[in-house]
Coordinates of N, CA, C and O in Angstrom, one line a residue:
M131 N -9.8 -6.8 -34.2 CA -10.2 -7.2 -33.1 C -10.0 -6.1 -32.5 O -8.5 -5.6 -32.2
S132 N -10.6 -5.0 -32.0 CA -10.2 -4.2 -31.2 C -10.6 -4.0 -29.4 O -11.8 -4.4 -29.6
V133 N -9.8 -3.9 -28.8 CA -10.3 -3.9 -27.1 C -10.0 -2.5 -27.0 O -9.7 -1.5 -26.8
E134 N -11.3 -2.1 -26.1 CA -12.0 -1.0 -26.2 C -11.5 -0.2 -24.9 O -11.0 -1.5 -23.7
P135 N -10.7 0.8 -24.4 CA -9.5 1.0 -23.3 C -10.7 1.4 -21.8 O -11.9 1.4 -22.1
P136 N -10.6 1.4 -21.0 CA -11.2 1.5 -19.8 C -12.0 2.9 -19.5 O -11.2 3.5 -19.9
E137 N -12.5 3.0 -19.2 CA -13.4 4.3 -18.4 C -12.5 5.1 -17.5 O -12.3 6.6 -18.0
Y138 N -11.9 4.3 -17.2 CA -11.7 5.6 -16.1 C -9.9 5.0 -15.8 O -9.6 3.1 -16.3
Y139 N -8.6 5.3 -15.8 CA -7.2 5.4 -15.7 C -6.8 5.9 -14.5 O -7.3 7.1 -14.5
F140 N -6.0 5.0 -13.7 CA -5.5 5.6 -12.3 C -4.1 5.8 -12.7 O -3.7 4.3 -12.7
R141 N -3.3 6.5 -12.3 CA -2.0 6.9 -12.6 C -1.8 6.6 -11.1 O -1.5 7.7 -10.3
I142 N -0.7 5.5 -10.3 CA -0.2 5.6 -9.1 C 0.5 6.0 -8.8 O 1.2 6.6 -9.6
R143 N 0.3 7.0 -7.3 CA 1.1 7.6 -7.1 C 1.4 7.5 -5.5 O 1.1 7.4 -5.1
E144 N 2.5 8.4 -4.9 CA 2.7 7.9 -3.4 C 1.0 8.5 -2.8 O 0.7 9.5 -2.8
N145 N 0.5 7.8 -2.1 CA -0.2 7.6 -1.3 C -1.9 7.7 -2.0 O -2.6 8.2 -1.4
G146 N -1.9 7.4 -3.3 CA -3.3 7.3 -4.1 C -2.5 7.9 -5.3 O -2.0 6.4 -5.8
A147 N -3.9 8.4 -6.1 CA -3.5 8.1 -8.1 C -4.4 9.3 -8.1 O -4.7 10.6 -7.5
V148 N -3.7 9.6 -9.5 CA -4.4 11.0 -10.0 C -5.5 10.4 -10.8 O -4.7 9.0 -11.8
V149 N -6.6 10.5 -11.3 CA -7.6 10.0 -12.0 C -8.2 10.7 -13.0 O -8.3 11.7 -13.0
F150 N -8.2 9.6 -14.4 CA -8.2 10.3 -15.5 C -9.6 9.7 -15.9 O -10.0 8.7 -15.9
H151 N -10.2 10.5 -16.9 CA -11.8 9.5 -17.6 C -11.1 9.1 -19.0 O -10.5 10.6 -19.6
V152 N -11.2 8.8 -19.3 CA -10.5 8.2 -20.3 C -11.7 8.5 -22.0 O -12.7 7.8 -21.5
N153 N -11.1 8.8 -23.3 CA -12.0 9.0 -24.0 C -11.7 8.5 -25.8 O -10.4 9.5 -25.5
T154 N -12.4 7.5 -26.3 CA -11.8 7.9 -27.3 C -12.7 7.9 -28.4 O -13.0 7.6 -29.4
E155 N -13.6 8.9 -28.0 CA -15.0 9.2 -29.3 C -14.5 10.6 -30.0 O -15.1 12.0 -29.4
N156 N -13.9 10.4 -30.7 CA -13.5 11.6 -31.4 C -13.3 11.0 -32.6 O -13.0 10.1 -32.7
R157 N -12.5 11.6 -33.7 CA -12.5 11.6 -35.1 C -11.0 10.6 -35.3 O -11.4 8.6 -36.4
Q158 N -10.1 10.7 -34.4 CA -9.0 10.0 -35.1 C -8.8 8.5 -34.2 O -8.4 7.9 -33.8
R159 N -9.9 8.6 -33.4 CA -10.0 7.1 -32.2 C -8.9 7.4 -31.4 O -8.5 6.2 -30.9
R160 N -8.1 8.6 -31.2 CA -7.0 8.8 -30.2 C -7.7 8.9 -29.3 O -8.7 9.4 -28.6
I161 N -6.7 8.3 -28.1 CA -6.5 8.0 -26.9 C -6.9 9.9 -25.8 O -5.7 9.7 -26.0
D162 N -7.7 10.0 -25.0 CA -7.9 11.4 -24.6 C -8.4 11.1 -23.4 O -9.3 10.5 -22.8
M163 N -7.0 11.8 -22.0 CA -7.0 11.4 -21.3 C -7.8 12.5 -20.4 O -6.5 13.7 -20.9
D164 N -9.0 13.0 -19.5 CA -9.2 13.8 -19.0 C -9.1 13.9 -17.5 O -9.6 13.3 -16.9
Q165 N -8.2 14.5 -16.7 CA -7.5 14.5 -15.4 C -9.2 15.0 -14.6 O -9.7 15.8 -14.9
I166 N -9.8 13.9 -13.9 CA -11.1 14.4 -13.2 C -10.9 14.6 -11.5 O -11.4 15.3 -11.0
A167 N -9.8 13.6 -10.9 CA -9.7 13.7 -9.5 C -8.3 13.8 -9.1 O -7.5 12.9 -10.0
V168 N -7.9 13.7 -8.2 CA -6.4 13.7 -7.1 C -7.4 12.4 -5.8 O -8.4 12.9 -4.9
V169 N -6.6 11.4 -5.3 CA -7.3 10.4 -4.8 C -5.8 10.3 -3.9 O -5.1 9.8 -4.1
N170 N -6.7 10.3 -2.3 CA -5.5 10.1 -1.2 C -5.9 8.3 -0.5 O -6.8 8.9 0.0
V171 N -5.4 7.7 -0.8 CA -5.8 6.5 -0.3 C -5.9 6.3 1.1 O -6.8 5.8 2.0
N172 N -4.4 7.4 2.0 CA -4.2 6.9 3.1 C -5.1 7.7 4.6 O -6.1 7.5 5.0
K173 N -5.4 8.8 3.8 CA -7.0 9.9 4.4 C -8.1 9.4 3.3 O -9.3 10.0 4.1
Q174 N -8.6 8.6 3.1 CA -9.7 8.3 2.1 C -9.7 9.1 1.1 O -11.9 9.5 1.6
E175 N -9.6 10.4 0.8 CA -10.2 11.5 0.4 C -10.3 11.3 -1.2 O -9.8 11.0 -1.7
I176 N -11.2 12.1 -2.0 CA -11.4 12.4 -3.4 C -11.6 13.9 -3.3 O -12.8 14.5 -3.0
K177 N -10.8 14.4 -4.5 CA -10.5 15.7 -4.5 C -10.6 15.9 -6.2 O -10.0 15.7 -6.9
P178 N -11.9 16.7 -6.4 CA -12.3 17.0 -7.9 C -11.1 17.6 -7.9 O -10.5 18.6 -7.9
H179 N -10.5 17.3 -9.9 CA -9.7 18.0 -10.3 C -10.1 19.8 -10.4 O -11.5 19.4 -11.4
G180 N -9.8 21.0 -10.5 CA -10.0 21.6 -10.3 C -11.3 22.6 -10.1 O -12.0 22.1 -9.2
S181 N -12.2 22.6 -11.3 CA -13.7 23.2 -10.9 C -14.8 22.1 -10.9 O -15.9 22.3 -11.0
R182 N -13.9 20.7 -11.2 CA -14.8 19.8 -11.9 C -15.4 19.0 -10.9 O -15.7 19.6 -9.7
E183 N -17.0 18.5 -11.6 CA -18.1 18.0 -10.2 C -17.7 16.7 -11.2 O -18.0 16.5 -12.3
L184 N -17.6 15.2 -9.8 CA -17.9 14.4 -10.0 C -18.9 13.9 -10.2 O -19.9 14.2 -9.3
S185 N -19.6 12.9 -11.5 CA -20.7 12.4 -11.3 C -21.2 10.9 -10.4 O -20.1 10.7 -9.8
A186 N -22.1 10.6 -10.1 CA -22.2 9.3 -9.3 C -21.4 8.6 -9.7 O -20.8 7.3 -8.8
E187 N -21.3 8.0 -11.3 CA -20.6 6.7 -12.1 C -19.1 7.3 -11.7 O -18.1 6.9 -11.1
D188 N -18.7 8.7 -11.3 CA -17.4 8.6 -11.0 C -17.0 8.7 -9.8 O -15.9 7.5 -9.4
L189 N -17.9 9.1 -8.9 CA -17.8 8.6 -7.7 C -17.7 7.1 -7.0 O -16.6 6.7 -6.2
A190 N -18.4 6.3 -7.7 CA -18.4 5.1 -7.6 C -17.7 3.9 -8.1 O -16.5 3.3 -7.9
A191 N -17.0 4.6 -9.5 CA -15.6 4.2 -10.0 C -14.1 4.3 -8.9 O -13.5 3.4 -8.7
I192 N -14.0 5.5 -8.5 CA -13.1 5.9 -7.8 C -13.4 5.0 -6.2 O -12.1 4.8 -5.7
E193 N -14.4 5.1 -6.0 CA -14.0 4.5 -4.6 C -14.2 2.9 -4.7 O -13.5 2.2 -3.7
A194 N -14.5 2.3 -5.6 CA -14.4 0.8 -5.9 C -12.7 0.6 -6.4 O -12.2 0.0 -5.7
W195 N -12.2 1.2 -7.0 CA -11.0 1.4 -6.8 C -9.9 1.4 -5.8 O -9.1 1.1 -5.1
M196 N -10.8 2.7 -4.8 CA -9.8 2.7 -3.7 C -10.1 1.5 -3.0 O -9.2 0.9 -2.0
E197 N -11.3 0.8 -2.7 CA -11.5 -0.4 -2.1 C -10.4 -1.5 -2.5 O -9.8 -2.3 -1.6
K198 N -10.1 -1.5 -3.7 CA -9.2 -2.6 -3.9 C -8.1 -2.1 -4.0 O -7.3 -3.2 -3.5
R199 N -7.5 -1.0 -4.0 CA -6.2 -0.5 -3.4 C -6.1 -0.9 -2.4 O -4.6 -1.1 -2.0
I200 N -6.8 -0.4 -0.9 CA -6.5 -0.5 0.0 C -6.2 -2.1 -0.1 O -5.2 -2.5 0.9
A201 N -7.3 -2.9 0.0 CA -6.7 -4.2 -0.1 C -5.4 -4.7 -0.6 O -4.7 -5.6 0.1
L202 N -4.9 -4.5 -1.9 CA -3.9 -4.8 -2.2 C -3.0 -4.3 -1.1 O -1.7 -5.1 -1.2
L203 N -2.9 -3.5 -0.7 CA -1.9 -2.3 -0.4 C -1.4 -3.2 1.5 O -0.5 -3.6 1.5
K204 N -3.1 -3.6 2.1 CA -2.6 -4.5 3.0 C -2.2 -5.5 3.1 O -1.1 -6.5 4.0
A205 N -2.7 -6.5 1.7 CA -2.2 -7.8 1.5 C -0.4 -7.4 1.2 O 0.6 -8.9 1.4
R206 N 0.3 -6.1 0.5 CA 1.3 -6.5 0.2 C 1.9 -6.1 1.6 O 3.4 -6.5 1.8
T207 N 1.7 -5.2 2.6 CA 2.3 -5.3 3.7 C 2.4 -6.2 4.8 O 3.5 -6.8 5.3
L208 N 1.4 -7.0 4.6 CA 1.4 -8.6 5.6 C 2.9 -9.6 4.1 O 3.3 -10.4 5.0
D209 N 2.9 -9.5 3.1 CA 3.5 -10.5 2.4 C 5.0 -9.3 2.8 O 6.1 -10.8 3.0
D210 N 5.4 -8.5 3.0 CA 6.5 -8.2 3.0 C 6.4 -8.8 4.8 O 8.0 -8.5 5.1
I211 N 6.2 -8.3 5.9 CA 6.2 -8.6 6.7 C 6.7 -10.3 6.9 O 7.6 -10.6 7.6
H212 N 6.2 -11.2 6.5 CA 6.4 -12.4 6.7 C 8.3 -12.8 5.4 O 8.6 -13.7 5.7
S213 N 8.2 -11.7 4.6 CA 9.6 -11.9 3.8 C 10.6 -11.6 5.3 O 11.9 -11.8 4.9
A214 N 9.8 -10.6 6.3 CA 11.0 -9.9 7.0 C 11.1 -11.1 8.1 O 12.6 -11.2 8.2
V215 N 10.3 -11.6 8.6 CA 10.4 -13.1 9.0 C 11.6 -14.2 8.6 O 12.5 -14.9 9.3
D216 N 11.4 -14.1 6.9 CA 12.3 -15.0 6.4 C 13.7 -14.7 6.5 O 14.4 -15.2 6.8
H217 N 13.5 -13.1 6.7 CA 15.1 -12.8 6.1 C 15.7 -12.8 7.6 O 17.1 -13.0 7.6
L218 N 15.0 -12.9 8.7 CA 15.0 -12.6 9.7 C 15.5 -14.5 10.1 O 17.1 -14.4 11.0
N219 N 15.2 -15.2 9.8 CA 15.5 -17.0 9.7 C 16.5 -17.1 8.9 O 17.7 -17.5 9.4
K220 N 17.0 -16.3 8.1 CA 17.9 -16.7 7.2 C 19.2 -16.1 7.7 O 20.6 -16.7 7.5
T221 N 19.2 -14.9 8.4 CA 19.7 -14.3 8.9 C 20.8 -14.7 10.2 O 21.9 -14.3 10.2
T222 N 19.8 -15.3 10.9 CA 20.2 -16.2 12.1 C 20.9 -17.3 11.8 O 22.4 -17.6 12.8
Q223 N 20.9 -17.7 10.4 CA 21.3 -19.1 10.2 C 23.0 -18.4 9.3 O 23.8 -19.3 10.2
W224 N 22.9 -17.3 9.1 CA 24.3 -16.8 8.6 C 25.2 -16.8 9.5 O 26.5 -16.8 9.7
A225 N 24.4 -16.0 10.8 CA 25.6 -15.8 12.2 C 26.1 -16.7 12.5 O 26.7 -16.7 13.1
Q226 N 25.4 -17.7 12.8 CA 25.7 -19.1 13.5 C 26.8 -19.8 12.5 O 27.5 -20.5 12.9
S227 N 25.9 -19.6 11.3 CA 26.8 -20.7 10.5 C 28.1 -20.2 9.7 O 29.3 -20.9 9.1
K228 N 27.9 -18.7 9.2 CA 29.1 -18.0 7.8 C 29.2 -17.1 7.8 O 30.8 -17.0 7.5
A229 N 29.0 -16.3 9.3 CA 29.4 -14.8 9.5 C 30.9 -15.2 10.1 O 30.6 -15.6 10.7
S230 N 31.8 -14.5 9.6 CA 33.0 -14.3 9.8 C 32.9 -13.0 11.4 O 32.3 -12.3 11.7
D231 N 33.8 -12.9 12.1 CA 34.2 -12.8 13.5 C 33.8 -11.0 13.1 O 33.2 -10.2 13.5
E232 N 34.3 -10.1 11.7 CA 34.3 -9.0 11.2 C 33.0 -8.4 10.9 O 32.5 -7.3 10.6
E233 N 32.1 -9.6 9.9 CA 31.1 -9.5 9.6 C 30.4 -9.3 11.1 O 29.0 -8.5 10.5
S234 N 30.0 -10.2 11.6 CA 29.2 -10.3 12.4 C 29.2 -8.7 13.7 O 28.2 -8.4 14.1
A235 N 30.4 -8.5 13.9 CA 30.9 -7.3 14.6 C 30.0 -5.8 13.8 O 29.5 -5.0 14.4
E236 N 30.0 -6.0 12.7 CA 30.0 -4.7 12.1 C 28.6 -4.6 12.2 O 27.8 -3.5 11.7
I237 N 27.9 -5.3 12.5 CA 25.8 -5.9 12.3 C 24.9 -6.3 13.4 O 24.2 -5.9 13.8
T238 N 25.8 -6.5 14.6 CA 25.6 -6.8 15.4 C 24.7 -5.8 16.5 O 23.5 -5.9 17.1
D239 N 25.3 -4.5 16.8 CA 24.8 -3.7 17.7 C 23.2 -3.6 16.4 O 22.4 -2.9 17.7
T240 N 23.5 -3.2 15.3 CA 22.1 -2.4 14.8 C 21.2 -3.4 14.6 O 19.6 -3.2 14.7
L241 N 22.1 -4.6 14.5 CA 20.7 -5.3 14.5 C 20.0 -5.6 15.7 O 18.9 -6.1 16.3
L242 N 20.7 -5.6 16.8 CA 20.5 -5.8 18.3 C 19.3 -4.7 18.8 O 18.2 -5.1 19.2
M243 N 19.7 -3.5 18.4 CA 18.8 -2.4 18.6 C 17.8 -2.8 17.9 O 16.7 -2.5 18.2
T244 N 17.5 -3.1 16.4 CA 16.3 -3.1 16.0 C 15.0 -4.0 16.7 O 14.4 -4.2 16.6
M245 N 15.6 -5.7 16.4 CA 15.3 -6.3 17.6 C 14.5 -6.3 18.6 O 13.6 -6.3 19.1
N246 N 15.4 -5.5 19.4 CA 15.0 -4.9 20.6 C 13.6 -4.2 20.5 O 12.9 -3.6 21.4
D247 N 14.1 -3.0 19.6 CA 12.9 -2.2 19.2 C 11.5 -2.9 19.3 O 10.6 -2.7 19.5
L248 N 11.8 -3.7 17.7 CA 10.7 -5.0 17.7 C 9.8 -5.6 18.6 O 8.8 -5.5 18.9
R249 N 10.6 -6.1 19.3 CA 10.5 -7.1 20.6 C 9.5 -6.2 21.3 O 8.3 -6.4 21.9
T250 N 9.9 -4.9 21.8 CA 9.0 -4.1 22.6 C 7.5 -4.0 21.9 O 6.6 -3.9 22.6
V251 N 7.4 -3.5 21.0 CA 6.1 -2.7 20.3 C 5.4 -4.4 20.6 O 4.3 -4.0 20.4
L252 N 5.9 -5.5 19.6 CA 5.2 -6.5 20.1 C 4.7 -6.8 21.3 O 3.7 -7.4 21.5
V253 N 5.6 -6.7 22.1 CA 5.5 -7.0 23.6 C 3.9 -6.1 23.8 O 3.2 -6.7 24.4
R254 N 4.0 -5.2 23.9 CA 3.2 -4.1 24.0 C 2.1 -4.0 23.9 O 0.8 -4.8 24.2
K255 N 2.1 -4.5 22.3 CA 0.7 -4.9 21.7 C -0.1 -5.5 21.9 O -1.1 -6.1 22.2
K256 N 0.9 -6.9 22.0 CA 0.4 -8.3 22.5 C -0.1 -7.9 24.2 O -1.5 -8.4 24.4
A257 N 0.4 -7.4 25.2 CA -0.3 -7.3 26.7 C -1.6 -6.5 26.0 O -2.2 -6.8 27.0
D258 N -1.8 -5.5 25.3 CA -2.9 -5.0 25.4 C -4.2 -5.9 24.8 O -5.3 -5.5 24.9
Q259 N -3.6 -7.0 24.1 CA -4.4 -7.6 23.4 C -4.7 -8.8 24.4 O -6.1 -8.4 24.2
V260 N -4.7 -8.5 25.0 CA -4.3 -9.9 26.4 C -5.4 -8.5 27.4 O -6.5 -9.4 27.6
M261 N -5.1 -7.8 27.5 CA -6.1 -7.3 28.3 C -7.3 -6.9 27.8 O -8.0 -6.4 28.2
K262 N -7.3 -6.2 26.8 CA -8.6 -6.4 26.2 C -9.9 -7.3 26.1 O -10.7 -7.0 26.4
A263 N -8.9 -8.7 25.6 CA -9.8 -9.8 26.1 C -10.2 -10.5 27.1 O -11.1 -10.7 27.6
Q264 N -9.3 -10.0 28.1 CA -9.8 -10.1 29.8 C -11.0 -8.9 29.9 O -12.1 -9.5 30.8
A265 N -11.1 -7.5 29.4 CA -11.8 -7.1 30.0 C -13.1 -7.6 28.9 O -14.2 -7.4 30.0
K266 N -13.1 -8.1 27.9 CA -14.5 -8.4 27.7 C -14.9 -9.4 28.2 O -16.2 -9.9 28.5
S267 N -13.9 -10.6 28.9 CA -14.5 -12.0 29.1 C -15.0 -11.2 31.1 O -15.7 -12.1 31.6
D268 N -14.4 -10.2 31.3 CA -14.8 -9.9 32.7 C -16.2 -8.9 32.9 O -16.8 -9.0 33.7
S269 N -16.9 -8.5 31.7 CA -17.7 -8.0 31.6 C -19.0 -8.4 30.7 O -19.4 -10.3 30.7

């Protein structure tokens, strides 16, 4: 039983991927990968490799991959934030019940500055949300 490789392969890299067209149509049935594009998910750019022109099928496959990748990265970011909340709670418990005076002194200033920075950003964003909601209800 043989499993056919996918038509496209996306080599993940910082901010996107290098896109290859996968070809097994040769005598040895070896997998040949031909680079066709570079994708930047942050800028949502697709740059053909060299002088290649991408077909409508190529573009559709790349755009579908980009959409899935962006959704995955957003989900991972939210998961990271939820994990950070868990870590903050564990840190609070550690500081209250287990931290020695030396350990507490080592992290207190840095942690307080970080938490102050986070609080400032969150309060500002919350105020903006309230103002926008209020402006909508006034109009």
